[in-house]
Short mmCIF file of C-alpha atoms in Angstrom, two decimals:
data_model
loop_
_atom_site.label_atom_id
_atom_site.label_comp_id
_atom_site.label_asym_id
_atom_site.label_seq_id
_atom_site.Cartn_x
_atom_site.Cartn_y
_atom_site.Cartn_z
CA MET Y 1 14.94 -20.79 -7.90
CA SER Y 2 18.49 -19.58 -7.27
CA SER Y 3 19.12 -16.96 -4.60
CA SER Y 4 20.08 -14.33 -7.20
CA THR Y 5 16.94 -15.03 -9.21
CA HIS Y 6 14.89 -14.84 -6.02
CA ARG Y 7 16.43 -11.46 -5.13
CA LYS Y 8 15.68 -10.13 -8.61
CA GLU Y 9 12.08 -11.27 -8.35
CA LEU Y 10 11.69 -9.66 -4.92
CA ARG Y 11 13.12 -6.41 -6.27
CA ARG Y 12 10.75 -6.51 -9.24
CA LEU Y 13 7.82 -6.99 -6.87
CA ALA Y 14 9.11 -4.15 -4.69
CA LEU Y 15 9.41 -1.77 -7.65
CA SER Y 16 5.93 -2.67 -8.83
CA VAL Y 17 4.28 -1.36 -5.64
CA LEU Y 18 6.05 2.00 -5.64
CA GLN Y 19 4.51 5.20 -7.03
CA PRO Y 20 7.46 7.63 -7.16
CA GLY Y 21 7.77 11.11 -8.57
CA PHE Y 22 10.62 12.74 -10.44
CA VAL Y 23 11.84 16.19 -11.44
CA GLY Y 24 11.49 17.60 -14.93
CA THR Y 25 9.12 17.87 -17.86
CA ARG Y 26 10.69 14.85 -19.54
CA ALA Y 27 11.12 11.45 -17.93
CA PRO Y 28 14.69 10.96 -16.65
CA ASP Y 29 16.58 7.93 -17.90
CA TRP Y 30 16.49 6.36 -14.45
CA VAL Y 31 12.68 6.36 -14.48
CA LEU Y 32 12.57 4.70 -17.91
CA ARG Y 33 15.05 2.06 -16.73
CA ALA Y 34 13.02 1.46 -13.58
CA ILE Y 35 9.87 0.90 -15.64
CA GLY Y 36 11.76 -1.75 -17.58
CA ASP Y 37 12.80 -3.31 -14.26
CA GLY Y 38 9.23 -3.53 -12.97
CA LEU Y 39 8.13 -0.06 -11.83
CA SER Y 40 4.38 0.00 -12.48
CA SER Y 41 3.47 3.58 -11.52
CA VAL Y 42 4.67 7.14 -11.47
CA VAL Y 43 3.09 10.23 -9.91
CA LEU Y 44 3.22 13.69 -11.45
CA PHE Y 45 3.31 17.05 -9.70
CA ALA Y 46 3.33 20.67 -10.81
CA ARG Y 47 7.07 20.48 -11.44
CA ASN Y 48 6.35 18.00 -14.26
CA ILE Y 49 3.67 20.05 -16.02
CA ALA Y 50 4.35 23.06 -18.26
CA SER Y 51 1.47 22.83 -20.73
CA PRO Y 52 -1.19 20.36 -21.91
CA GLU Y 53 0.88 19.52 -24.97
CA GLN Y 54 4.03 18.92 -22.94
CA LEU Y 55 2.13 16.75 -20.44
CA THR Y 56 0.75 14.61 -23.27
CA ARG Y 57 4.27 14.16 -24.65
CA LEU Y 58 5.55 13.20 -21.19
CA THR Y 59 2.89 10.56 -20.56
CA GLY Y 60 3.47 9.23 -24.08
CA GLN Y 61 7.18 8.92 -23.33
CA LEU Y 62 6.41 7.02 -20.14
CA ARG Y 63 3.82 4.75 -21.72
CA ALA Y 64 6.18 3.84 -24.54
CA GLU Y 65 7.96 1.76 -21.87
CA ASN Y 66 4.72 0.18 -20.59
CA PRO Y 67 1.31 0.92 -22.16
CA GLU Y 68 -0.45 -0.01 -18.89
CA LEU Y 69 1.78 2.14 -16.69
CA ILE Y 70 -0.25 3.83 -13.94
CA VAL Y 71 0.27 7.58 -14.38
CA ALA Y 72 -1.08 9.30 -11.28
CA VAL Y 73 -1.49 12.95 -10.41
CA ASP Y 74 -2.55 14.75 -7.23
CA GLU Y 75 -5.18 16.93 -8.92
CA GLU Y 76 -8.10 17.74 -6.65
CA ALA Y 77 -9.05 20.78 -8.73
CA GLY Y 78 -9.89 23.58 -6.32
CA ASP Y 79 -7.08 24.88 -4.15
CA VAL Y 80 -4.95 21.76 -4.70
CA THR Y 81 -4.12 21.79 -8.40
CA ARG Y 82 -1.16 20.49 -10.36
CA LEU Y 83 -2.52 20.99 -13.88
CA GLU Y 84 -3.12 24.70 -13.26
CA SER Y 85 -0.66 25.45 -10.49
CA ALA Y 86 0.82 28.40 -12.41
CA THR Y 87 -2.52 30.10 -13.07
CA GLY Y 88 -4.95 28.83 -10.41
CA ALA Y 89 -7.70 26.28 -10.99
CA THR Y 90 -10.50 27.08 -13.42
CA ARG Y 91 -12.74 24.65 -11.52
CA PRO Y 92 -13.85 25.21 -7.92
CA GLY Y 93 -12.92 22.70 -5.27
CA ASN Y 94 -14.98 20.40 -3.12
CA PHE Y 95 -16.13 22.96 -0.55
CA ALA Y 96 -17.62 25.18 -3.23
CA LEU Y 97 -19.38 22.21 -4.81
CA GLY Y 98 -20.73 21.20 -1.42
CA ALA Y 99 -22.02 24.74 -0.88
CA VAL Y 100 -24.00 24.53 -4.12
CA ASP Y 101 -25.14 21.00 -3.16
CA ASP Y 102 -26.06 19.90 -6.66
CA PRO Y 103 -24.63 16.38 -7.14
CA GLU Y 104 -25.21 16.55 -10.89
CA LEU Y 105 -23.08 19.71 -11.08
CA THR Y 106 -20.42 18.01 -8.97
CA ALA Y 107 -20.41 15.03 -11.34
CA ALA Y 108 -20.22 17.36 -14.35
CA VAL Y 109 -17.21 19.25 -12.95
CA ALA Y 110 -15.41 15.98 -12.14
CA ARG Y 111 -16.27 14.56 -15.56
CA ASP Y 112 -14.82 17.66 -17.20
CA LEU Y 113 -11.62 17.29 -15.17
CA GLY Y 114 -11.49 13.62 -16.12
CA ARG Y 115 -11.67 14.49 -19.81
CA GLN Y 116 -8.70 16.80 -19.42
CA LEU Y 117 -6.70 14.24 -17.45
CA ARG Y 118 -7.48 11.42 -19.82
CA ALA Y 119 -6.57 13.50 -22.88
CA ALA Y 120 -3.22 14.18 -21.18
CA GLY Y 121 -2.57 10.48 -20.54
CA VAL Y 122 -3.28 10.36 -16.79
CA SER Y 123 -4.96 7.19 -15.51
CA LEU Y 124 -5.24 7.76 -11.72
CA ASP Y 125 -6.21 10.92 -9.88
CA TYR Y 126 -5.51 11.10 -6.13
CA ALA Y 127 -8.95 12.64 -5.56
CA PRO Y 128 -11.45 13.31 -4.17
CA SER Y 129 -10.91 14.12 -0.54
CA VAL Y 130 -13.96 12.59 1.13
CA ASP Y 131 -12.98 13.73 4.62
CA VAL Y 132 -15.78 15.29 6.67
CA ASN Y 133 -14.26 18.57 7.83
CA SER Y 134 -15.92 18.52 11.25
CA ASN Y 135 -13.06 20.41 12.93
CA PRO Y 136 -12.95 24.02 11.67
CA ASP Y 137 -9.39 24.35 13.01
CA ASN Y 138 -8.17 21.50 10.79
CA PRO Y 139 -4.93 22.83 9.28
CA VAL Y 140 -4.75 20.57 6.22
CA ILE Y 141 -8.26 19.70 4.94
CA GLY Y 142 -10.53 22.76 5.13
CA VAL Y 143 -11.94 23.65 1.70
CA ARG Y 144 -10.58 20.40 0.27
CA SER Y 145 -13.62 18.78 1.91
CA PHE Y 146 -17.15 18.96 0.55
CA GLY Y 147 -18.23 20.16 4.00
CA ALA Y 148 -18.91 19.35 7.64
CA ASP Y 149 -22.10 17.34 7.09
CA THR Y 150 -21.60 13.61 6.64
CA ALA Y 151 -24.57 13.05 4.36
CA LEU Y 152 -23.58 15.95 2.10
CA VAL Y 153 -20.00 14.72 1.83
CA SER Y 154 -21.22 11.20 1.05
CA ARG Y 155 -23.49 12.19 -1.82
CA HIS Y 156 -20.92 14.49 -3.39
CA ALA Y 157 -18.11 11.97 -2.96
CA ALA Y 158 -20.16 9.44 -4.93
CA ALA Y 159 -21.09 12.02 -7.58
CA TRP Y 160 -17.49 13.21 -8.02
CA ILE Y 161 -16.19 9.64 -8.35
CA ARG Y 162 -18.85 8.68 -10.88
CA GLY Y 163 -18.14 11.82 -12.87
CA LEU Y 164 -14.38 11.34 -13.00
CA GLN Y 165 -14.51 7.63 -13.76
CA SER Y 166 -17.15 8.12 -16.45
CA ALA Y 167 -14.47 10.10 -18.31
CA GLY Y 168 -12.04 7.19 -18.12
CA VAL Y 169 -9.82 8.18 -15.18
CA ALA Y 170 -9.69 6.23 -11.91
CA ALA Y 171 -10.58 8.12 -8.74
CA CYS Y 172 -8.98 7.70 -5.32
CA ALA Y 173 -11.01 8.46 -2.17
CA LYS Y 174 -8.89 9.89 0.63
CA HIS Y 175 -7.77 10.04 3.46
CA PHE Y 176 -9.05 6.81 5.07
CA PRO Y 177 -10.59 6.52 7.62
CA GLY Y 178 -11.18 10.30 7.65
CA HIS Y 179 -8.81 13.22 8.21
CA GLY Y 180 -11.43 15.88 8.90
CA ASP Y 181 -11.55 15.93 12.70
CA VAL Y 182 -7.88 16.50 13.53
CA ALA Y 183 -5.85 19.55 14.55
CA VAL Y 184 -2.38 18.45 13.36
CA ASP Y 185 -1.09 18.46 9.78
CA SER Y 186 0.27 14.97 9.04
CA HIS Y 187 2.95 16.52 6.82
CA HIS Y 188 4.56 17.72 10.05
CA GLY Y 189 3.37 15.41 12.85
CA LEU Y 190 1.06 12.56 13.79
CA PRO Y 191 -2.59 13.62 14.17
CA SER Y 192 -4.93 11.68 16.40
CA TYR Y 193 -8.65 11.15 15.79
CA GLY Y 194 -10.02 10.44 19.24
CA ALA Y 195 -13.64 9.57 18.43
CA SER Y 196 -15.28 6.33 19.53
CA ARG Y 197 -15.94 3.50 17.08
CA ASP Y 198 -19.61 4.43 16.93
CA GLU Y 199 -18.80 8.08 16.26
CA ILE Y 200 -16.33 7.13 13.54
CA ALA Y 201 -18.85 4.79 11.94
CA ALA Y 202 -21.53 7.48 11.95
CA ARG Y 203 -19.45 10.52 11.00
CA ALA Y 204 -16.26 9.62 9.10
CA LEU Y 205 -16.91 6.30 7.37
CA PRO Y 206 -20.13 6.93 5.39
CA PRO Y 207 -18.36 8.88 2.61
CA PHE Y 208 -15.94 5.97 2.17
CA ARG Y 209 -18.86 3.56 2.04
CA ALA Y 210 -20.45 5.80 -0.59
CA ALA Y 211 -17.18 5.82 -2.52
CA VAL Y 212 -16.96 2.02 -2.46
CA GLU Y 213 -20.58 1.75 -3.61
CA ALA Y 214 -19.81 4.21 -6.43
CA GLY Y 215 -17.07 1.87 -7.66
CA VAL Y 216 -14.04 3.94 -6.69
CA GLY Y 217 -10.85 2.42 -8.07
CA ALA Y 218 -8.53 3.31 -5.20
CA VAL Y 219 -8.56 4.46 -1.58
CA MET Y 220 -5.70 6.43 -0.02
CA SER Y 221 -4.84 5.81 3.62
CA GLY Y 222 -4.39 8.70 6.04
CA HIS Y 223 -1.38 9.11 8.30
CA LEU Y 224 -3.39 9.52 11.49
CA LEU Y 225 -3.78 7.61 14.72
CA VAL Y 226 -7.27 6.26 15.37
CA PRO Y 227 -7.10 4.86 18.92
CA ALA Y 228 -10.61 3.39 18.84
CA HIS Y 229 -9.38 0.95 16.18
CA ASP Y 230 -5.63 0.87 16.81
CA PRO Y 231 -4.03 2.77 19.71
CA ASP Y 232 -0.49 2.14 18.49
CA LEU Y 233 -0.24 2.44 14.72
CA PRO Y 234 -1.41 5.16 12.32
CA ALA Y 235 -3.93 4.02 9.72
CA THR Y 236 -1.34 3.66 6.95
CA LEU Y 237 0.58 1.15 9.05
CA SER Y 238 -2.37 -0.59 10.71
CA PRO Y 239 -3.77 -3.97 9.59
CA ARG Y 240 -6.77 -3.31 11.82
CA LEU Y 241 -7.70 -0.29 9.74
CA LEU Y 242 -6.57 -1.33 6.26
CA ASP Y 243 -7.53 -5.00 6.36
CA ASP Y 244 -10.17 -5.41 9.07
CA LEU Y 245 -12.02 -2.12 8.54
CA LEU Y 246 -11.47 -1.13 4.90
CA ARG Y 247 -11.22 -4.55 3.27
CA LYS Y 248 -13.49 -6.69 5.40
CA GLU Y 249 -16.04 -4.34 6.95
CA LEU Y 250 -16.40 -1.85 4.08
CA GLY Y 251 -15.86 -4.52 1.41
CA PHE Y 252 -13.32 -2.57 -0.65
CA ASP Y 253 -11.42 -4.78 -3.10
CA GLY Y 254 -9.61 -2.12 -5.15
CA LEU Y 255 -6.18 -0.55 -4.77
CA ILE Y 256 -5.08 0.76 -1.36
CA VAL Y 257 -2.44 3.45 -1.81
CA THR Y 258 -0.64 5.28 0.96
CA ASP Y 259 -0.51 9.01 1.39
CA ALA Y 260 2.99 10.37 0.70
CA ILE Y 261 5.25 8.03 2.60
CA GLU Y 262 7.84 10.72 3.43
CA MET Y 263 5.38 12.68 5.57
CA ARG Y 264 6.59 13.03 9.15
CA ALA Y 265 3.52 11.35 10.63
CA VAL Y 266 4.96 7.99 9.50
CA ALA Y 267 8.51 8.62 8.28
CA GLY Y 268 9.44 10.64 11.35
CA ARG Y 269 9.46 7.49 13.44
CA HIS Y 270 10.24 4.75 10.92
CA GLY Y 271 12.09 6.49 8.06
CA ILE Y 272 10.65 6.35 4.58
CA GLY Y 273 11.92 2.82 3.96
CA GLY Y 274 10.65 1.46 7.25
CA ALA Y 275 7.30 3.18 6.80
CA ALA Y 276 6.94 1.76 3.28
CA ALA Y 277 7.64 -1.81 4.40
CA ARG Y 278 5.28 -1.51 7.36
CA ALA Y 279 2.54 -0.05 5.16
CA VAL Y 280 2.67 -2.92 2.66
CA ALA Y 281 2.79 -5.44 5.50
CA ALA Y 282 -0.33 -3.78 6.96
CA GLY Y 283 -2.28 -4.14 3.73
CA ALA Y 284 -1.35 -1.21 1.48
CA ASP Y 285 -0.82 -2.20 -2.16
CA ALA Y 286 0.96 0.89 -3.46
CA VAL Y 287 3.33 3.33 -1.80
CA CYS Y 288 3.01 6.95 -2.92
CA VAL Y 289 6.17 9.03 -2.77
CA GLY Y 290 5.11 12.66 -2.65
CA GLY Y 291 6.69 15.84 -3.80
CA GLU Y 292 9.53 16.09 -1.32
CA HIS Y 293 11.65 13.12 -2.48
CA ALA Y 294 12.00 12.77 -6.24
CA GLU Y 295 15.42 11.25 -6.78
CA GLU Y 296 16.55 7.87 -8.08
CA SER Y 297 18.15 7.28 -4.69
CA THR Y 298 14.72 7.45 -3.00
CA VAL Y 299 13.40 4.63 -5.20
CA ALA Y 300 16.52 2.60 -4.39
CA VAL Y 301 16.04 3.16 -0.65
CA LEU Y 302 12.39 2.10 -0.81
CA ALA Y 303 13.00 -0.93 -3.01
CA ASP Y 304 15.86 -2.04 -0.73
CA ALA Y 305 13.66 -1.57 2.34
CA LEU Y 306 10.87 -3.70 0.88
CA THR Y 307 13.16 -6.47 -0.36
CA GLY Y 308 15.10 -6.43 2.90
CA ALA Y 309 11.91 -6.67 4.96
CA ALA Y 310 10.72 -9.55 2.80
CA ALA Y 311 14.06 -11.35 3.10
CA ARG Y 312 14.07 -11.21 6.89
CA GLY Y 313 10.38 -12.00 7.29
CA ALA Y 314 9.18 -8.61 8.49
CA LEU Y 315 7.11 -8.40 5.30
CA ALA Y 316 5.63 -11.69 4.14
CA GLU Y 317 6.62 -12.43 0.55
CA GLN Y 318 3.05 -13.54 -0.09
CA ARG Y 319 1.77 -10.11 1.06
CA LEU Y 320 4.25 -8.35 -1.25
CA ALA Y 321 3.22 -10.58 -4.15
CA GLU Y 322 -0.45 -9.95 -3.35
CA ALA Y 323 0.12 -6.19 -3.38
CA ALA Y 324 1.98 -6.42 -6.69
CA GLU Y 325 -0.85 -8.46 -8.20
CA ARG Y 326 -3.42 -5.92 -7.05
CA VAL Y 327 -1.34 -3.15 -8.67
CA ARG Y 328 -1.19 -5.19 -11.89
CA ALA Y 329 -4.95 -5.74 -11.84
CA PHE Y 330 -5.58 -2.06 -11.17
CA ALA Y 331 -3.26 -1.07 -14.01
CA ALA Y 332 -5.14 -3.32 -16.42
CA TRP Y 333 -8.53 -2.07 -15.19
CA SER Y 334 -7.58 1.60 -15.40
CA HIS Y 335 -6.15 1.03 -18.88
CA ARG Y 336 -9.46 -0.46 -20.00
CA LEU Y 337 -11.35 2.33 -18.25
CA GLY Y 338 -9.44 4.91 -20.25
CA HIS Y 339 -10.21 3.18 -23.51
CA GLY Y 340 -13.84 2.46 -22.79
CA VAL Y 341 -15.39 5.88 -23.38
CA PRO Y 342 -15.15 8.44 -26.19
CA VAL Y 343 -12.91 11.47 -25.69
CA ASP Y 344 -15.21 14.49 -25.39
CA PRO Y 345 -13.93 18.07 -25.44
CA VAL Y 346 -13.26 19.86 -22.17
CA ASN Y 347 -15.96 22.38 -21.20
CA GLY Y 348 -14.11 25.58 -20.36
CA ASP Y 349 -17.19 27.18 -18.79
CA ILE Y 350 -18.41 24.54 -16.32
CA GLY Y 351 -15.92 25.51 -13.61
CA PHE Y 352 -16.92 29.17 -13.75
CA VAL Y 353 -20.60 28.23 -13.72
CA ALA Y 354 -19.99 26.21 -10.54
CA ALA Y 355 -17.86 28.94 -8.93
CA ARG Y 356 -20.58 31.55 -9.53
CA ALA Y 357 -23.20 29.22 -8.08
CA ALA Y 358 -21.08 28.80 -4.94
CA LEU Y 359 -20.96 32.51 -4.09
CA ARG Y 360 -22.90 33.60 -1.01
CA VAL Y 361 -23.42 37.18 0.15
CA ARG Y 362 -24.32 38.65 3.53
CA GLY Y 363 -25.18 42.26 4.19
CA PRO Y 364 -26.89 44.98 2.12
CA ALA Y 365 -25.45 43.89 -1.21
CA GLY Y 366 -28.06 45.82 -3.20
CA ALA Y 367 -26.90 49.12 -1.71
CA VAL Y 368 -23.18 48.42 -2.19
CA LEU Y 369 -22.76 46.20 -5.25
CA PRO Y 370 -21.70 46.68 -7.90
CA LEU Y 371 -18.98 48.99 -6.67
CA ALA Y 372 -19.49 52.61 -7.67
CA ALA Y 373 -15.78 53.20 -8.39
CA ALA Y 374 -12.54 51.30 -8.85
CA PRO Y 375 -11.54 50.07 -5.37
CA HIS Y 376 -8.35 49.41 -3.50
CA VAL Y 377 -8.06 45.69 -2.72
CA VAL Y 378 -6.09 44.39 0.28
CA GLU Y 379 -5.32 40.66 0.28
CA LEU Y 380 -4.16 39.19 3.61
CA VAL Y 381 -1.97 36.22 2.72
CA PRO Y 382 -1.52 33.21 5.06
CA ALA Y 383 1.04 30.45 4.72
CA THR Y 384 -0.55 27.45 3.01
CA ASN Y 385 -0.19 23.80 3.94
CA PRO Y 386 2.18 21.67 1.81
CA ALA Y 387 -0.68 20.16 -0.22
CA ILE Y 388 -1.27 23.59 -1.80
CA GLY Y 389 1.46 24.87 -4.07
CA ASP Y 390 3.06 28.13 -2.97
CA GLU Y 391 3.28 29.08 -6.61
CA THR Y 392 -0.48 28.86 -7.19
CA PRO Y 393 -1.96 32.37 -7.46
CA TRP Y 394 -5.20 33.30 -5.74
CA GLY Y 395 -7.15 36.39 -4.83
CA VAL Y 396 -9.57 38.96 -6.24
CA GLY Y 397 -7.37 41.96 -7.02
CA ALA Y 398 -6.01 40.80 -10.38
CA PRO Y 399 -9.32 39.63 -11.93
CA LEU Y 400 -11.11 42.71 -10.53
CA ARG Y 401 -8.58 45.06 -12.14
CA GLU Y 402 -9.35 43.40 -15.49
CA ARG Y 403 -13.04 44.21 -15.01
CA LEU Y 404 -12.72 47.58 -13.25
CA PRO Y 405 -9.76 49.53 -14.68
CA GLY Y 406 -8.16 51.67 -12.03
CA THR Y 407 -8.43 48.99 -9.35
CA THR Y 408 -5.29 48.81 -7.24
CA PHE Y 409 -4.31 45.99 -4.91
CA VAL Y 410 -1.71 44.94 -2.41
CA ARG Y 411 -0.89 41.54 -0.89
CA LEU Y 412 0.19 41.54 2.75
CA PRO Y 413 1.64 38.35 4.30
CA HIS Y 414 1.82 37.76 8.02
CA ARG Y 415 5.56 38.35 8.25
CA GLN Y 416 5.28 41.81 6.71
CA LEU Y 417 2.57 42.82 9.17
CA ALA Y 418 4.50 41.37 12.11
CA ASP Y 419 7.67 43.26 11.15
CA ARG Y 420 5.92 46.59 10.47
CA PRO Y 421 2.48 47.07 12.04
CA ALA Y 422 2.17 50.46 10.25
CA VAL Y 423 1.96 48.58 6.97
CA LEU Y 424 -1.84 48.41 7.27
CA LYS Y 425 -2.20 52.17 7.40
CA GLU Y 426 0.43 52.80 4.74
CA TYR Y 427 -0.50 50.15 2.17
CA ALA Y 428 -4.13 49.35 2.96
CA LEU Y 429 -5.97 52.34 4.34
CA ALA Y 430 -4.16 55.32 2.81
CA PRO Y 431 -4.50 54.16 -0.83
CA ALA Y 432 -8.23 53.51 -0.22
CA THR Y 433 -8.97 57.09 0.83
CA GLY Y 434 -12.04 58.30 -1.04
CA ARG Y 435 -12.52 54.92 -2.76
CA PRO Y 436 -14.17 51.60 -1.99
CA LEU Y 437 -12.06 49.20 0.08
CA VAL Y 438 -12.19 45.45 -0.54
CA VAL Y 439 -10.42 43.14 1.94
CA VAL Y 440 -9.72 39.57 0.85
CA VAL Y 441 -8.98 36.91 3.46
CA ARG Y 442 -8.43 33.16 3.46
CA ASP Y 443 -9.51 31.26 6.57
CA ALA Y 444 -9.59 34.38 8.71
CA ALA Y 445 -11.18 32.47 11.60
CA ARG Y 446 -8.16 30.12 11.71
CA HIS Y 447 -5.45 32.80 11.71
CA ALA Y 448 -5.39 35.12 14.72
CA TRP Y 449 -3.12 37.65 13.02
CA MET Y 450 -5.45 37.83 10.04
CA GLY Y 451 -8.48 38.27 12.28
CA ARG Y 452 -6.75 41.17 14.07
CA ALA Y 453 -5.75 42.83 10.81
CA LEU Y 454 -9.23 42.45 9.42
CA ALA Y 455 -10.77 43.88 12.59
CA GLY Y 456 -8.47 46.89 12.37
CA LEU Y 457 -9.28 47.53 8.73
CA THR Y 458 -13.03 47.25 9.16
CA ALA Y 459 -12.96 49.42 12.29
CA ALA Y 460 -11.29 52.15 10.27
CA ARG Y 461 -13.49 51.47 7.25
CA PRO Y 462 -16.86 50.06 8.33
CA ASP Y 463 -17.96 50.30 4.69
CA ALA Y 464 -15.33 47.77 3.56
CA VAL Y 465 -16.43 44.79 1.51
CA VAL Y 466 -14.85 41.57 2.81
CA VAL Y 467 -14.28 38.53 0.60
CA GLU Y 468 -13.58 35.27 2.47
CA MET Y 469 -11.95 32.68 0.17
CA GLY Y 470 -11.55 29.96 2.79
CA LEU Y 471 -13.87 28.52 5.42
CA PRO Y 472 -16.61 31.01 6.35
CA GLY Y 473 -16.37 32.43 9.86
CA ASP Y 474 -19.45 33.14 11.96
CA ALA Y 475 -18.40 36.66 12.99
CA LEU Y 476 -16.73 38.02 9.86
CA PRO Y 477 -16.89 41.85 9.92
CA GLY Y 478 -17.56 44.14 6.96
CA SER Y 479 -20.54 45.96 5.51
CA VAL Y 480 -20.97 43.26 2.86
CA ARG Y 481 -19.38 39.82 3.11
CA ILE Y 482 -18.83 37.60 0.08
CA PHE Y 483 -18.01 33.91 0.57
CA THR Y 484 -16.41 32.05 -2.34
CA HIS Y 485 -15.84 28.71 -0.52
CA GLY Y 486 -12.39 28.32 -2.04
CA ALA Y 487 -9.44 30.29 -3.40
CA THR Y 488 -9.36 29.06 -6.98
CA ALA Y 489 -8.92 31.28 -10.01
CA ALA Y 490 -12.53 30.50 -10.91
CA SER Y 491 -13.68 31.66 -7.47
CA GLY Y 492 -11.65 34.86 -7.75
CA VAL Y 493 -13.19 35.60 -11.14
CA ALA Y 494 -16.70 34.93 -9.79
CA ALA Y 495 -16.16 37.34 -6.89
CA ALA Y 496 -14.65 39.97 -9.18
CA GLU Y 497 -17.64 39.72 -11.52
CA LEU Y 498 -19.98 40.29 -8.60
CA LEU Y 499 -18.00 43.28 -7.32
CA ALA Y 500 -17.77 44.86 -10.77
CA GLY Y 501 -21.32 44.08 -11.84
CA THR Y 502 -20.18 42.06 -14.84
CA ARG Y 503 -21.37 38.68 -13.66
CA PRO Y 504 -23.86 36.79 -15.83
CA GLY Y 505 -26.96 35.90 -13.82
CA ARG Y 506 -27.11 36.68 -10.14
CA THR Y 507 -25.73 35.39 -6.85
CA THR Y 508 -27.60 33.30 -4.31
CA PRO Y 509 -28.41 35.36 -1.20
CA GLY Y 510 -28.40 33.99 2.29
CA GLY Y 511 -26.02 32.32 4.70
CA ALA Y 512 -22.65 30.87 3.89
#
């Protein structure tokens, strides 16, 4: 083989292991050319999705270049949604499903999502998160997890995977070996999971074992340091974690894909090209490029980094070829998966059924609900982590106004309160004079400013109804507390129905 032919083959292998994104609701010419040159995957984000019809046209345009192209999307349902980023998800997320703890319902919700994805031409979903959220201060997982109990997370991980894949879309369990017990967001820095090997085996790994046993098609590595297994390299870059633990000990033989390679936990030290080459050398088969780098130049940088590493021996050519072959095998398998089951219609009600079932109420609900008059709703708005789109609406005020005409609401972000402390009296308390007050929070226990604002509001109005749309806190004030276990549109509707007295059926009383 001539040197030029060898370089071309290396570049084709390098392109085949990349999973890049792009901007626009039509595929740019450079993406179509790259598919012809060997690119085997693309990943879609909210910026690529305007409507179901447009998404179907887009995936058809992409697949015209390669019928077995892997079309991936980061669609967890719940708070992390790309399909419904403009409106909020009509299916609750993992934490709500874990609160209900009905694996058949979890499977049904995932199956319904799979039908929608498959009809749109998607073949790989970067979901579910099977992290055990054992650290309540975790800034990036939270309600994306099924819960803090390992056994619960394991059974719902398996159910969700079976449900999605039964609809013809490959699932991807993340973030290996478990991102739930950290206090740093890997988008911004390198988290460390300091548990012992025995603790990791007992607490974090069982959901991944359950995922493997359920036949999950892919596993996504987490950008976190796990010193008990590798004190030097984060999981994405560690052969000890990807090969020794995931491949050999857990017996996973599917596709290993990295979390977004531009995240600072790995790219901050090595650059995106260096991180990509190190990840493939460590045992990753596919390199996900997340939402922050979506240009042709990024693909060129990554392909050059992989071919350069292979040429100088930092990445064994055999390892690169092995990764490319695993991508090819996955593409063929996922293509068959998508053609192996009938296309059933999407069930528009299942998400709302699940969201209603996830509601929990504390306090004298019978004496307060439904509300006797149209309330004033105050929504305290935190900054979200980068996995959750800033554009995705959430809250209770809008759906409650639809059900109780005359409802007013205001949204107060941290910055507004910090700049003008009198805002609470002016925009929250004064408009609620002589009317019910509903305060909506999201992870109040994690945000000190939110906790202070909530304490001030409930001190002034002890009769306030508080709706927590994030992780439930042990000491949440308020006369009646409603826990939705997620901030989806479906969860907001379910809470609004309960407040207005328009909800079919009844809520489940008891603890959150």
